[in-house]
Coordinates of C-alpha atoms and ligand atoms in Angstrom, one line a residue:
M130 CA -21.3 -12.7 -18.3
A131 CA -23.1 -9.5 -19.1
G132 CA -23.2 -8.5 -15.4
L133 CA -19.7 -9.6 -14.5
M134 CA -17.4 -6.6 -14.7
T135 CA -14.0 -8.2 -14.4
L136 CA -10.8 -6.1 -13.8
S137 CA -9.7 -6.7 -17.3
R138 CA -13.0 -5.7 -18.9
Y139 CA -13.2 -2.7 -16.7
N140 CA -9.7 -1.6 -17.7
L141 CA -10.4 -2.1 -21.4
Q142 CA -13.5 0.0 -21.1
R143 CA -11.7 2.7 -19.2
R144 CA -8.9 2.7 -21.7
R145 CA -11.3 3.7 -24.4
E146 CA -11.9 6.9 -22.4
Y147 CA -8.3 7.9 -22.8
E148 CA -7.4 8.9 -26.3
G149 CA -4.0 7.7 -27.4
A150 CA -3.8 5.1 -24.6
T151 CA -1.3 2.5 -25.6
G152 CA -2.6 -0.3 -23.5
D153 CA 0.7 -0.6 -21.6
F154 CA -0.8 0.6 -18.4
T155 CA -3.7 -1.8 -18.6
L156 CA -1.3 -4.7 -19.1
L157 CA 0.8 -3.6 -16.2
I158 CA -2.2 -3.5 -13.8
S159 CA -3.5 -6.8 -15.0
H160 CA -0.1 -8.4 -14.4
L161 CA 0.0 -6.9 -10.9
A162 CA -3.4 -8.4 -10.3
L163 CA -2.2 -11.7 -11.7
A164 CA 0.7 -11.7 -9.2
C165 CA -1.7 -10.9 -6.4
K166 CA -3.9 -13.8 -7.4
I167 CA -0.9 -16.2 -7.2
V168 CA 0.1 -14.7 -3.8
S169 CA -3.5 -15.2 -2.6
R170 CA -3.4 -18.8 -3.6
E171 CA -0.1 -19.4 -1.8
V172 CA -1.5 -17.6 1.3
A173 CA -4.6 -19.7 1.3
R174 CA -2.7 -23.0 1.3
A175 CA 0.3 -21.8 3.2
G176 CA -0.2 -24.2 6.1
L177 CA -0.2 -27.1 3.7
L178 CA 3.0 -26.3 1.8
D179 CA 5.6 -25.6 4.4
V180 CA 5.7 -22.0 3.5
L181 CA 4.9 -20.7 7.0
G182 CA 7.6 -19.5 9.3
K183 CA 10.8 -17.5 9.1
T184 CA 13.7 -18.0 6.7
G185 CA 16.2 -17.1 9.5
D186 CA 17.4 -14.1 7.5
Q187 CA 17.0 -10.4 8.2
N188 CA 15.9 -8.0 5.4
V189 CA 17.4 -4.6 4.7
Q190 CA 15.0 -3.2 7.4
G191 CA 16.6 -5.5 10.0
E192 CA 13.4 -7.4 10.3
Q193 CA 12.9 -11.2 10.3
V194 CA 12.0 -12.4 6.8
T195 CA 9.3 -14.9 6.4
K196 CA 9.1 -17.5 3.7
L197 CA 6.0 -15.9 2.2
D198 CA 7.8 -12.5 2.1
V199 CA 10.4 -14.1 -0.1
L200 CA 8.0 -16.0 -2.2
S201 CA 5.8 -13.0 -2.8
N202 CA 8.8 -10.8 -3.6
E203 CA 10.3 -13.1 -6.1
L204 CA 6.9 -13.6 -7.7
L205 CA 6.2 -9.9 -8.2
I206 CA 9.7 -9.4 -9.6
E207 CA 9.3 -12.3 -12.0
V208 CA 6.0 -11.2 -13.3
L209 CA 7.1 -7.5 -13.7
S210 CA 10.4 -8.5 -15.3
D211 CA 8.7 -9.7 -18.5
L212 CA 6.8 -6.5 -19.1
P213 CA 8.4 -4.2 -21.6
M214 CA 6.8 -1.1 -20.1
V215 CA 8.5 -1.6 -16.7
A216 CA 12.1 -0.3 -16.4
A217 CA 12.9 -1.2 -12.8
V218 CA 11.3 -2.2 -9.5
A219 CA 12.0 -1.4 -5.9
S220 CA 10.9 -3.7 -3.1
E221 CA 10.7 -3.3 0.6
E222 CA 12.6 -6.6 0.8
D223 CA 15.5 -5.7 -1.4
E224 CA 18.4 -3.3 -0.6
Q225 CA 18.8 -2.1 -4.2
I226 CA 16.4 -1.5 -7.1
R227 CA 16.2 -4.3 -9.7
I228 CA 16.4 -3.6 -13.4
T229 CA 13.9 -5.7 -15.3
R230 CA 14.7 -7.9 -18.3
A231 CA 12.2 -6.7 -20.9
G232 CA 11.9 -3.0 -20.2
R233 CA 15.3 -2.1 -18.8
L234 CA 16.1 0.5 -21.5
T235 CA 12.7 1.6 -22.9
G236 CA 10.3 0.9 -20.1
R237 CA 8.4 4.1 -19.0
Y238 CA 7.2 2.9 -15.6
L239 CA 8.8 2.2 -12.2
V240 CA 7.0 0.0 -9.7
C241 CA 7.6 0.0 -5.9
F242 CA 6.0 -2.6 -3.7
D243 CA 5.6 -4.1 -0.3
P244 CA 5.2 -7.7 -1.4
L245 CA 3.7 -8.8 1.8
D246 CA 2.4 -6.4 4.4
G247 CA 1.6 -7.6 7.9
S248 CA 4.3 -10.3 8.0
S249 CA 3.8 -10.9 11.7
N250 CA 0.2 -12.0 11.0
I251 CA 1.0 -14.6 8.4
D252 CA 1.5 -17.6 10.7
V253 CA -1.7 -16.8 12.6
N254 CA -4.2 -16.6 9.8
V255 CA -4.8 -12.9 10.1
T256 CA -5.3 -10.6 7.1
I257 CA -2.2 -9.6 5.2
G258 CA -1.7 -7.8 1.9
T259 CA 0.4 -6.5 -1.0
I260 CA 0.9 -2.7 -1.7
F261 CA 2.1 -1.2 -5.0
S262 CA 2.9 2.2 -6.4
I263 CA 3.6 3.2 -10.0
R264 CA 5.6 6.2 -11.3
K265 CA 6.6 7.3 -14.8
R266 CA 10.3 7.8 -15.0
Q267 CA 11.7 11.1 -16.3
T268 CA 14.3 9.7 -18.6
V269 CA 13.9 6.7 -20.9
G270 CA 16.7 5.1 -23.0
A271 CA 19.1 4.2 -20.3
E272 CA 18.9 1.9 -17.2
A273 CA 16.9 3.4 -14.4
T274 CA 18.8 4.6 -11.3
T275 CA 17.9 4.7 -7.6
E276 CA 17.5 8.5 -8.0
D277 CA 14.6 7.9 -10.5
F278 CA 12.7 6.4 -7.6
L279 CA 13.4 9.2 -5.1
R280 CA 10.5 11.4 -6.1
A281 CA 7.4 12.9 -4.3
G282 CA 4.4 10.8 -3.9
S283 CA 2.3 13.2 -5.9
E284 CA 4.2 11.9 -9.0
Q285 CA 2.6 8.5 -8.6
V286 CA 0.4 7.7 -11.6
A287 CA -1.3 4.8 -9.9
A288 CA -1.3 2.9 -6.7
G289 CA -3.1 0.0 -5.2
Y290 CA -3.2 -2.9 -2.9
C291 CA -4.6 -6.4 -2.5
V292 CA -5.8 -7.7 0.9
Y293 CA -5.8 -11.4 1.6
G294 CA -8.7 -11.6 4.1
S295 CA -12.0 -13.4 4.4
S296 CA -12.0 -12.7 0.6
T297 CA -9.2 -11.3 -1.6
V298 CA -9.8 -7.7 -2.6
F299 CA -7.8 -5.7 -5.2
V300 CA -8.1 -1.9 -4.9
Y301 CA -6.5 0.6 -7.1
S302 CA -6.6 4.1 -8.4
T303 CA -5.1 5.9 -11.4
G304 CA -5.9 9.3 -10.0
D305 CA -9.6 9.2 -11.0
G306 CA -11.2 7.7 -7.9
V307 CA -10.7 4.3 -6.2
D308 CA -12.3 1.0 -7.3
G309 CA -12.3 -2.3 -5.5
F310 CA -12.5 -5.8 -7.0
T311 CA -13.2 -9.0 -5.2
L312 CA -11.6 -12.3 -6.4
D313 CA -14.2 -14.7 -7.5
P314 CA -12.3 -18.0 -6.9
N315 CA -14.5 -20.0 -9.2
V316 CA -13.9 -17.7 -12.2
G317 CA -10.3 -16.9 -11.1
E318 CA -11.0 -13.2 -11.8
F319 CA -11.3 -10.0 -9.8
V320 CA -14.8 -8.7 -10.2
L321 CA -15.8 -5.1 -9.6
S322 CA -17.4 -5.0 -6.1
H323 CA -16.6 -1.6 -4.7
P324 CA -16.9 1.1 -7.5
G325 CA -16.0 4.6 -6.5
M326 CA -14.8 4.0 -3.0
R327 CA -15.2 7.1 -0.7
I328 CA -14.2 7.2 2.9
P329 CA -17.4 7.9 5.0
D330 CA -17.5 11.2 6.9
A331 CA -17.9 9.7 10.3
T332 CA -14.9 8.3 12.1
T333 CA -16.1 5.0 13.5
C334 CA -12.7 3.7 14.6
W335 CA -9.1 4.6 15.2
S336 CA -6.1 2.3 14.8
A337 CA -2.7 2.4 16.5
N338 CA -0.4 0.1 18.4
V339 CA -1.4 1.2 21.9
G340 CA 1.4 -1.0 23.2
N341 CA 3.7 1.8 22.3
T342 CA 1.9 4.4 24.5
R343 CA 4.9 4.6 26.8
N344 CA 7.0 6.0 24.0
W345 CA 4.4 8.3 22.4
L346 CA 5.0 12.0 22.3
P347 CA 2.6 14.6 23.8
T348 CA 1.0 15.3 20.3
T349 CA 0.0 11.6 20.0
L350 CA -1.2 11.4 23.6
A351 CA -3.3 14.5 23.1
F352 CA -4.8 13.0 19.9
V353 CA -5.7 9.8 21.7
D354 CA -7.4 11.9 24.4
K355 CA -9.6 13.4 21.7
L356 CA -10.4 10.1 20.0
T357 CA -11.4 8.5 23.3
S358 CA -13.2 11.6 24.7
G359 CA -16.7 10.5 23.6
Q360 CA -17.2 14.1 22.5
G361 CA -18.3 15.5 19.1
R362 CA -17.3 13.4 16.1
Y363 CA -15.7 11.0 18.6
A364 CA -19.0 10.2 20.4
K365 CA -18.8 6.7 19.2
C366 CA -15.3 5.7 18.1
S367 CA -13.9 2.2 18.6
L368 CA -10.3 1.0 18.6
R369 CA -9.6 -1.5 15.8
Y370 CA -6.0 -2.6 15.1
V371 CA -5.2 -5.5 12.9
G372 CA -1.5 -4.9 12.9
T373 CA -1.5 -5.1 9.1
L374 CA -1.3 -1.5 7.8
V375 CA -3.1 -2.3 4.5
A376 CA -5.9 -4.1 6.3
D377 CA -6.4 -1.3 8.8
V378 CA -6.4 1.3 6.1
H379 CA -8.8 -0.8 3.9
R380 CA -11.3 -1.1 6.8
N381 CA -11.0 2.7 7.5
I382 CA -11.6 3.6 3.9
L383 CA -14.8 1.4 3.9
Q384 CA -16.0 2.4 7.3
G385 CA -14.4 5.7 8.2
G386 CA -11.5 6.0 10.6
V387 CA -7.9 7.1 11.2
F388 CA -4.7 5.0 11.5
F389 CA -1.5 6.3 12.9
Y390 CA 2.0 5.0 13.4
P391 CA 3.7 8.2 14.6
D392 CA 7.2 9.2 15.4
D393 CA 7.9 8.5 19.1
K394 CA 10.7 8.6 21.7
K395 CA 12.2 5.3 20.4
S396 CA 11.7 5.8 16.6
P397 CA 12.0 9.4 15.5
L398 CA 10.8 8.5 12.0
G399 CA 8.1 6.0 13.0
K400 CA 8.2 2.5 11.5
L401 CA 6.5 2.6 8.1
R402 CA 8.2 3.1 4.8
L403 CA 7.6 6.0 2.5
L404 CA 7.9 4.4 -0.9
Y405 CA 6.2 1.1 -0.3
E406 CA 3.6 1.9 2.3
A407 CA 2.9 5.6 3.0
H408 CA 3.0 7.0 -0.6
P409 CA 0.7 4.5 -2.2
L410 CA -1.8 4.4 0.7
A411 CA -1.8 8.2 0.9
Y412 CA -2.5 8.4 -2.8
L413 CA -5.5 6.0 -2.4
V414 CA -6.8 7.6 0.7
E415 CA -6.7 11.1 -0.9
Q416 CA -8.4 9.6 -4.0
A417 CA -11.1 8.3 -1.6
G418 CA -11.6 11.8 -0.1
G419 CA -9.3 11.4 3.0
K420 CA -5.9 12.8 3.9
A421 CA -2.4 11.6 5.1
T422 CA 0.3 13.5 7.0
D423 CA 3.5 12.9 8.9
G424 CA 2.2 15.4 11.4
H425 CA 3.7 18.4 9.5
R426 CA 3.7 17.6 5.8
R427 CA 1.3 16.1 3.4
I428 CA 2.7 12.6 2.8
L429 CA 2.4 13.0 -1.0
D430 CA 4.7 16.0 -0.9
I431 CA 7.5 14.2 0.8
V432 CA 10.5 13.3 -1.3
P433 CA 12.3 10.2 0.1
D434 CA 16.1 10.6 0.7
G435 CA 16.6 6.9 0.3
L436 CA 14.8 3.8 -1.0
H437 CA 13.9 2.6 2.5
T438 CA 13.2 6.0 4.2
R439 CA 10.7 5.6 7.0
V440 CA 8.0 8.2 7.8
P441 CA 5.5 8.9 10.6
L442 CA 2.1 8.2 9.2
V443 CA -1.4 9.6 10.2
I444 CA -3.9 8.6 7.6
G445 CA -7.7 8.5 7.2
N446 CA -10.6 10.9 7.5
G447 CA -9.7 14.5 6.7
P448 CA -10.9 16.1 10.0
D449 CA -8.9 13.6 12.1
V450 CA -5.7 14.0 10.1
D451 CA -6.2 17.8 10.3
L452 CA -6.7 17.6 14.1
Y453 CA -3.4 15.7 14.4
S454 CA -1.6 18.3 12.4
A455 CA -3.1 21.1 14.5
L456 CA -2.0 19.4 17.7
A457 CA 1.5 18.9 16.2
A458 CA 1.7 22.5 15.2
A459 CA 0.7 23.7 18.7
A460 CA 3.2 21.4 20.4
Ligands
AHG631 P1 5.7 -5.4 7.0 O1 5.0 -6.7 7.4 O2 5.6 -5.2 5.6 O3 7.1 -5.3 7.5 O4 4.8 -4.3 7.6 C1 4.4 -4.4 9.0 C2 3.9 -3.0 9.4 C3 2.5 -2.7 9.1 O5 1.8 -3.6 8.3 C4 1.8 -2.7 10.4 O6 0.8 -1.8 10.5 C5 2.9 -2.5 11.4 O7 4.0 -3.0 10.8 C6 2.6 -3.2 12.7 O8 3.7 -2.9 13.5 P2 3.6 -3.2 15.1 O9 3.7 -4.7 15.2 O10 4.7 -2.4 15.6 O11 2.2 -2.7 15.6
MN632 MN1 4.5 -3.4 5.3
MN633 MN1 6.4 -6.3 3.9

């Protein structure tokens, strides 16, 4: 036991560092981790439980909803609804925000999430994940409104994700570095496995859907020319694309790399969503020493104009993200 630093022990120890900490936040993180453990269990036995496949419905994004999308979404909402510190949640799968049961008037926190990222990979046993973002709301005492959620990413007080891969890994930051925990299935707990995650300086891989090349704009094409030039910092740089944003970003944080899903001729705002994907991952990558841009603006400075606003995303090693911005500025 002495050596086993579980997520709850770690949070309790860190709580001691903050004078006046109420414990609310620790409880919130541990409940998000609990929801991720349950999703992990469902993902692991999905093939046995008739939870693979699509529901036949489309979500607010116009995308096919899978049964595991729905299950994860409902599970997260259920777990968060009982927490008195959470006032409301916003999910990629729901058109509107949901006011929680316990914290609707007095809860100080707002939680945004992508319950299951990488839906197209579910049925083929490829890594998927959950992404979350936590903000403090400005006003307490009344029910939260949509506007309360439409704030810059720099106002997040924490963000994290869980990847359901060869092992289940829970990664989060409260603005003081990034730590990763691996689920020990025997103990049923997340155990500290990646303390103080920092993105390595070298860019060992780049990640993008090259199937979209025909639609890419000159900036993106020029960027790919650099990445594949074999020159300078790109002397040895492989293409790796899982097709699950959170898995691609997780790998790039561990090994060094850049991911991009840019605006293109077909999609002027790209594909990814600001509140549920870009903001939390940008927060984590910055905390790990990297950067994230839409080509012109730091992702964390962008204020969404709607709950489901999309945004072009270039995220990873600082020099690569800067190179993309320089090419965009020159275009
Ligand atoms: P989601 O499953 O939450 O809708 O997100 C899917 C996203 C992201 O995870 C991934 O990077 C991207 O879509 C892949 O898109 P393409 O299939 O267009 O490459
Ligand atoms: Mn997603
Ligand atoms: Mn999703």
